[in-house]
Tab-separated table of C-alpha atoms and ligand atoms in Angstrom:
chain	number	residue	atom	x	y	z
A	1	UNK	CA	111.338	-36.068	12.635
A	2	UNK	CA	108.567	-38.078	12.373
A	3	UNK	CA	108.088	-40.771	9.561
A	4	UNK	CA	107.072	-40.053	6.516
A	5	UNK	CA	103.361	-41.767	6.004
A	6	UNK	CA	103.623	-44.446	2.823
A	7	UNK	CA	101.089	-42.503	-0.189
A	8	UNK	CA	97.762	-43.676	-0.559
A	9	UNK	CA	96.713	-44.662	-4.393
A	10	UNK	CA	93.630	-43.968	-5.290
A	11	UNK	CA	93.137	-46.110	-8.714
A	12	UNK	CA	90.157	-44.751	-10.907
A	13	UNK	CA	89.213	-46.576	-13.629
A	14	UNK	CA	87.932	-43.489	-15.667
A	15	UNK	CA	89.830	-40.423	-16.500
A	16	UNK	CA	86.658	-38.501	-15.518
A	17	UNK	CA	87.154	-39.601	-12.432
A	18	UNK	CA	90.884	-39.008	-11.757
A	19	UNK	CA	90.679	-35.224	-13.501
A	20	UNK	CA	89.334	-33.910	-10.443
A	21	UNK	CA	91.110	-35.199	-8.037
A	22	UNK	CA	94.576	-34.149	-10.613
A	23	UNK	CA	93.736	-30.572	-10.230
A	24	UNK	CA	93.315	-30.513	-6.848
A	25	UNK	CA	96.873	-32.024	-6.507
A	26	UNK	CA	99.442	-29.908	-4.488
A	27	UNK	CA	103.337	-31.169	-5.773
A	28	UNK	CA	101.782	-33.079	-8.567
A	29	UNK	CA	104.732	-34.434	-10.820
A	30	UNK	CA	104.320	-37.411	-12.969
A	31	UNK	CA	106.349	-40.917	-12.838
A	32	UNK	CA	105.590	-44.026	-15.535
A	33	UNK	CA	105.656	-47.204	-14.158
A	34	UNK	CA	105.088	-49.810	-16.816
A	35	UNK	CA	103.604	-47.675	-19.602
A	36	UNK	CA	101.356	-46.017	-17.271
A	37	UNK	CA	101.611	-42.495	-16.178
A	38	UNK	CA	101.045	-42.185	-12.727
A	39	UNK	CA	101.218	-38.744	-10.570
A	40	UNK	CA	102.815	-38.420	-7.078
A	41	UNK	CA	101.766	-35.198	-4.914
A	42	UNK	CA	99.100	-34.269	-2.369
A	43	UNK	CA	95.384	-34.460	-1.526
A	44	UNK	CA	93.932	-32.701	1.247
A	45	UNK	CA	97.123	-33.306	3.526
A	46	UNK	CA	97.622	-36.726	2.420
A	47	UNK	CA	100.795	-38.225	0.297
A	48	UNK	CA	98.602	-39.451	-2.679
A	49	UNK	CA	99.460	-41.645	-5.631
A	50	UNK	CA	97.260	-41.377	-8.569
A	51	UNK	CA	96.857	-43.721	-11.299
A	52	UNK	CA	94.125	-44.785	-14.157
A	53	UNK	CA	93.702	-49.053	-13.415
A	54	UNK	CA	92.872	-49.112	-17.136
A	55	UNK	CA	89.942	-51.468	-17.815
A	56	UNK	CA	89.855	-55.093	-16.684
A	57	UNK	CA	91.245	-57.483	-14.101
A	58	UNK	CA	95.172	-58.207	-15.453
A	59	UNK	CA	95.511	-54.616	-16.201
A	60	UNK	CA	94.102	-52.944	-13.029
A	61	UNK	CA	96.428	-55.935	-11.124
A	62	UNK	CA	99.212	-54.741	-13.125
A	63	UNK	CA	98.450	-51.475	-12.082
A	64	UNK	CA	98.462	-52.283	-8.064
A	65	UNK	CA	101.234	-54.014	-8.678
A	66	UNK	CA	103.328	-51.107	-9.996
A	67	UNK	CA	102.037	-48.735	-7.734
A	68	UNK	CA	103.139	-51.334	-4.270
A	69	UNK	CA	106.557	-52.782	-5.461
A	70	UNK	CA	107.538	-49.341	-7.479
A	71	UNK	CA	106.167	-46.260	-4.938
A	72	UNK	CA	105.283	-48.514	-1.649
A	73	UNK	CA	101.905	-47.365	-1.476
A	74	UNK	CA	100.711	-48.423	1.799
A	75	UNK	CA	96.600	-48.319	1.204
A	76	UNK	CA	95.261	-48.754	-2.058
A	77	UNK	CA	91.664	-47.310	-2.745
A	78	UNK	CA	89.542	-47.765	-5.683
A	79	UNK	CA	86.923	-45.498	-7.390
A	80	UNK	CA	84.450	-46.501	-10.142
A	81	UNK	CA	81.385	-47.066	-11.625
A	82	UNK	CA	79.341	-50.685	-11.668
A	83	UNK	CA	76.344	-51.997	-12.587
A	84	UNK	CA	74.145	-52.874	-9.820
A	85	UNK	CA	72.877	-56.830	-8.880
A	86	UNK	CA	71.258	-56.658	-5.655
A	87	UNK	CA	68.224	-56.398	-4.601
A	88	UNK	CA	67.103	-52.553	-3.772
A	89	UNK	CA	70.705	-51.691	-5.491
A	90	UNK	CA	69.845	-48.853	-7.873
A	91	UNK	CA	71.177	-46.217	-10.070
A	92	UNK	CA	73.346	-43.717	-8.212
A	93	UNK	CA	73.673	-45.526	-5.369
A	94	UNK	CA	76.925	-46.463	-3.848
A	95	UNK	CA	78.461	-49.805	-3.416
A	96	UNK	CA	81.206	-49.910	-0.811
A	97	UNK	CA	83.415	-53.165	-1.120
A	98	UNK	CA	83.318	-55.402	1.726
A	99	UNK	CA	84.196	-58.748	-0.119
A	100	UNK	CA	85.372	-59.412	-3.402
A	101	UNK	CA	85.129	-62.248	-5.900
A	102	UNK	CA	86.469	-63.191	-9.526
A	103	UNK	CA	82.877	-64.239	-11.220
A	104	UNK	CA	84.623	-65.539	-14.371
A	105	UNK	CA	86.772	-67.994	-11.904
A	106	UNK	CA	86.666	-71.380	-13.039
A	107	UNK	CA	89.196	-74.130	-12.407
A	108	UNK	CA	86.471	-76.627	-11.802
A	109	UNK	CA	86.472	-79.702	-11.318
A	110	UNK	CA	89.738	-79.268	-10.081
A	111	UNK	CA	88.918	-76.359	-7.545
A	112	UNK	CA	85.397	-75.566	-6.161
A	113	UNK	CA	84.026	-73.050	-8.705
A	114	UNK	CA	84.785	-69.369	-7.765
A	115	UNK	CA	87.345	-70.256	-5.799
A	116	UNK	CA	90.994	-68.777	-6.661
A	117	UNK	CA	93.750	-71.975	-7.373
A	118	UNK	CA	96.027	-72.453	-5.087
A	119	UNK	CA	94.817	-69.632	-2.385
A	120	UNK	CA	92.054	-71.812	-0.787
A	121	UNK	CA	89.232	-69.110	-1.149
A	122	UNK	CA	86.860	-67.634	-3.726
A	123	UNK	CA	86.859	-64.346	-1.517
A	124	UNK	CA	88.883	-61.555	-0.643
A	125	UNK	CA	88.214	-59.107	2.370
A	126	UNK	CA	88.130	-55.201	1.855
A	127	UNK	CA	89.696	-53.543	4.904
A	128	UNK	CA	87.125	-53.230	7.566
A	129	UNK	CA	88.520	-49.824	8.550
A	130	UNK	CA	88.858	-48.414	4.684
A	131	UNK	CA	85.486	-49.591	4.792
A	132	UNK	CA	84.088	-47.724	7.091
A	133	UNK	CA	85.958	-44.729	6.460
A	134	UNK	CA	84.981	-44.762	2.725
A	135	UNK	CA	81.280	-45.699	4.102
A	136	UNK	CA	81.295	-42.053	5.954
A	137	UNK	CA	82.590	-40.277	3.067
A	138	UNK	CA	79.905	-41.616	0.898
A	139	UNK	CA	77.370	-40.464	3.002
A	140	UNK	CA	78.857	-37.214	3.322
A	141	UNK	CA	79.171	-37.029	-0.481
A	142	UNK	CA	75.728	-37.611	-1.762
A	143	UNK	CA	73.193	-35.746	-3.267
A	144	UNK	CA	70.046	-36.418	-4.578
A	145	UNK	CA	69.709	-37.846	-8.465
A	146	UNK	CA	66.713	-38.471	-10.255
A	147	UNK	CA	64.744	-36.989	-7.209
A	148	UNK	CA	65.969	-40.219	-4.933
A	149	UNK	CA	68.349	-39.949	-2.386
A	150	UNK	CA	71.116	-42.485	-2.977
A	151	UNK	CA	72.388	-45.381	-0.949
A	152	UNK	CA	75.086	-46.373	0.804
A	153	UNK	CA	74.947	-50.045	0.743
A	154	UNK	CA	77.988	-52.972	1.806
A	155	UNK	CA	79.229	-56.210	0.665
A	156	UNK	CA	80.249	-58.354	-1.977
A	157	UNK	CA	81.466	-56.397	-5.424
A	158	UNK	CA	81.993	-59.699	-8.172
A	159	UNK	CA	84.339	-59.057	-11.113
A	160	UNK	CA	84.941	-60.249	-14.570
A	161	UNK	CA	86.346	-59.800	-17.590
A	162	UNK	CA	83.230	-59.065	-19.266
A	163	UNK	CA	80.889	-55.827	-19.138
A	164	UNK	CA	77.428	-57.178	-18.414
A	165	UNK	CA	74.648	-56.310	-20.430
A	166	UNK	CA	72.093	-58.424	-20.897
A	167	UNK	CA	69.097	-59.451	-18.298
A	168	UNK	CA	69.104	-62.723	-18.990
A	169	UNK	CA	72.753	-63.217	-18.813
A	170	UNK	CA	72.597	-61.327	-15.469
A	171	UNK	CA	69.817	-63.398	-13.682
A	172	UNK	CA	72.161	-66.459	-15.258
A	173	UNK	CA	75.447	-64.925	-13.395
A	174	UNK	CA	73.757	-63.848	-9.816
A	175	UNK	CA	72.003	-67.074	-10.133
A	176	UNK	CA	74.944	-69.175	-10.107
A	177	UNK	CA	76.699	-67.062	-7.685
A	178	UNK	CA	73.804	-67.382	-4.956
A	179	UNK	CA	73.918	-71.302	-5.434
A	180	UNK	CA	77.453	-70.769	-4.340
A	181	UNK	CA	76.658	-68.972	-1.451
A	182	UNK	CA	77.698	-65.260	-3.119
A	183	UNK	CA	75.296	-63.048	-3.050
A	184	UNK	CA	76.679	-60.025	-5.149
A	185	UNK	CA	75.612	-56.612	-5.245
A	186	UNK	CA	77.328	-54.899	-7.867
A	187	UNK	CA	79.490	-56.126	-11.109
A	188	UNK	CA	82.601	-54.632	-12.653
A	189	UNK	CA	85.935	-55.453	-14.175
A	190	UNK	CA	88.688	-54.672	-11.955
A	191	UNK	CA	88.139	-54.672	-7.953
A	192	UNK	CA	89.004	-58.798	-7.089
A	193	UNK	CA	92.100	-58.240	-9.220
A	194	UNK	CA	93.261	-55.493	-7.285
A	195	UNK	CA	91.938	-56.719	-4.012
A	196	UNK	CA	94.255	-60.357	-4.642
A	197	UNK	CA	97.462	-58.442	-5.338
A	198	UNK	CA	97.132	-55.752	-2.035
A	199	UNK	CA	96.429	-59.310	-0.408
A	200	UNK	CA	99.324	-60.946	-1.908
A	201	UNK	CA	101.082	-57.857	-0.441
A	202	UNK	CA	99.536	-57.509	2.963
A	203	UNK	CA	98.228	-53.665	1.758
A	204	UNK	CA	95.094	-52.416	2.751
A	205	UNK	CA	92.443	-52.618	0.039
A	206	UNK	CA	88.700	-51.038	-0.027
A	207	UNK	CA	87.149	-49.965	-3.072
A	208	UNK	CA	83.657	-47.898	-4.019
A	209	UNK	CA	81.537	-47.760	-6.999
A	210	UNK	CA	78.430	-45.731	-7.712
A	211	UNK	CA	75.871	-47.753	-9.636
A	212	UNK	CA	75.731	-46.560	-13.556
A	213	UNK	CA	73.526	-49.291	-14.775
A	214	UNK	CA	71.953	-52.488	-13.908
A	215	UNK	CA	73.818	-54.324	-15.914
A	216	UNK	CA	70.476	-55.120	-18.157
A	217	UNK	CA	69.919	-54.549	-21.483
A	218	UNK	CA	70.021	-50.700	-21.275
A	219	UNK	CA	73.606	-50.664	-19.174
A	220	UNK	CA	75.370	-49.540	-22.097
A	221	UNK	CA	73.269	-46.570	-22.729
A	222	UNK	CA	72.972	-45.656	-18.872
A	223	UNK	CA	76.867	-46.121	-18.285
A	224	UNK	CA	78.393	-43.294	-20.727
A	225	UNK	CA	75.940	-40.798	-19.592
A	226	UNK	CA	76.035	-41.976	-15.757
A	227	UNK	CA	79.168	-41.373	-16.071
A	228	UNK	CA	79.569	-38.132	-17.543
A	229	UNK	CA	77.072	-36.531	-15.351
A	230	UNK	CA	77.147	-38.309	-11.403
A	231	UNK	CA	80.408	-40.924	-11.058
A	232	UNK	CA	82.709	-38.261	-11.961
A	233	UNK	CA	81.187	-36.089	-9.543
A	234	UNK	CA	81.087	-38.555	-6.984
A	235	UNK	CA	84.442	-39.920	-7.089
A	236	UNK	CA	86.100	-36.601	-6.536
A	237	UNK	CA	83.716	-35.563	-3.690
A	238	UNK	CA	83.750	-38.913	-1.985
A	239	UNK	CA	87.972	-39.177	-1.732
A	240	UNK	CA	87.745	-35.606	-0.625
A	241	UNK	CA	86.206	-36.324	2.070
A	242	UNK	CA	87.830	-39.716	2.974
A	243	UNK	CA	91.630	-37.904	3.124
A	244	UNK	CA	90.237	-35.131	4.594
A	245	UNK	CA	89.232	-37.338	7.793
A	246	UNK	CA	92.271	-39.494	7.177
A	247	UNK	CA	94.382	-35.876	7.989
A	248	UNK	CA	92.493	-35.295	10.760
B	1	ADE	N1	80.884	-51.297	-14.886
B	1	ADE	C1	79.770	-50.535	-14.912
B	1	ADE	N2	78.718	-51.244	-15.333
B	1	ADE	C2	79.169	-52.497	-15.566
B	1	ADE	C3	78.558	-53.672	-16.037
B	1	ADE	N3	77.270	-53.686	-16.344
B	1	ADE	N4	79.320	-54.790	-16.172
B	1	ADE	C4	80.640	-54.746	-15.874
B	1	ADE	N5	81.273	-53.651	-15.443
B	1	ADE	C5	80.537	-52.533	-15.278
């Protein structure tokens, strides 16, 4: 008999998100792991572990955590929304994580600024081929919004405690990053978390977030409906078609 494959999780921040993907689930049943309910079963051919990261980095690491020790999940995916930093990074585009960094990291002067204590690096590394698996499934998944076609772009994702909304506070934040050496293109509040723990654990990590806002002085207003109408959409459609190659 051959071995059974370790699940993948897919960890959505929103419930939008996850509700699709729930209903497709063949064998759903549901397990808590440390007050969170999680459900076991299968997507498109694939043992799949699905779980809500909650909002922000300690509980989306406590949610990785869980999901590795508890159910040995042997990838770990991400899904979410963002608000977008980089240049020609727009609403409803798509931000595949290549790289990702704590922003509100700061042990200085002790340890360079950024950079995690006691790891040696500011940085963590999606996995190139989650990468580029997730990168094909985006481009598979998108449609038009706003009469634009959306992008797929690559690279550093920088998280924080702290939803950003504010133009001067963002200019302040990419500002500093860039006279690091960062150059982000999206913000949110959970991916470096989860990307240090599937490190810590030698799992495979890539995550991708569609762009709700630009973290500006409107992001708040853009997010709920962004999120309502496109992420939601998005998410389901673009781990559809990631599993479905992954059976293949
Ligand atoms: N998630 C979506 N938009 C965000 C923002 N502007 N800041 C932090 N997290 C986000």
């Amino acid at each position: 008999m051959p071995p059974i494959a370790a699940p993948i999780a897919i960890l959505s921040a929103l419930a939008e998100e996850q509700a699709g993907l729930l209903q497709h689930m063949q064998g759903a049943r549901d397990v808590v792991l440390a007050g969170r309910t999680v459900w076991c079963g299968s997507l498109w051919g694939q043992p799949v572990v699905l779980a809500l990261s909650r909002i922000g980095k300690v509980a989306a690491a406590t949610t990785a955590t869980a999901l590795i020790a508890h159910l040995g999940v042997g990838k770990v995916v991400f899904t979410g929304v963002a608000g977008g930093v980089g240049d020609g990074v727009q609403v409803g585009d798509v931000v595949v994580g290549t790289s990702y960094l704590q922003h509100d990291m700061d042990a200085s002067p002790l340890f360079p600024r950024y950079e995690i204590p006691l790891y040696g690096r500011a940085v963590f590394a999606g996995d190139d081929g989650m990468c580029g698996a997730l990168q094909a499934a985006c481009n598979a998944a998108l449609v038009r919004h706003r009469d634009r076609a959306p992008a797929v772009h690559r690279g550093l994702i920088a998280s924080g405690d702290r939803f950003v909304n504010g133009a001067t506070e963002v200019a302040a934040l990419v500002g500093r990053l860039k006279a690091a050496g960062h150059t982000p293109l999206a913000v949110e509040m959970e991916g470096a978390a989860v990307a240090q723990v599937c490190a810590d654990y030698g799992v495979p990590f890539a995550a991708v977030r569609t762009i709700s806002d630009r973290a500006d002085d409107t992001a708040h207003m853009d997010f709920s409906t962004f999120v309502q109408d496109v992420a939601s959409v998005y998410a389901q459609r673009i781990v559809e078609n990631l599993l479905k190659t992954l059976s293949k």
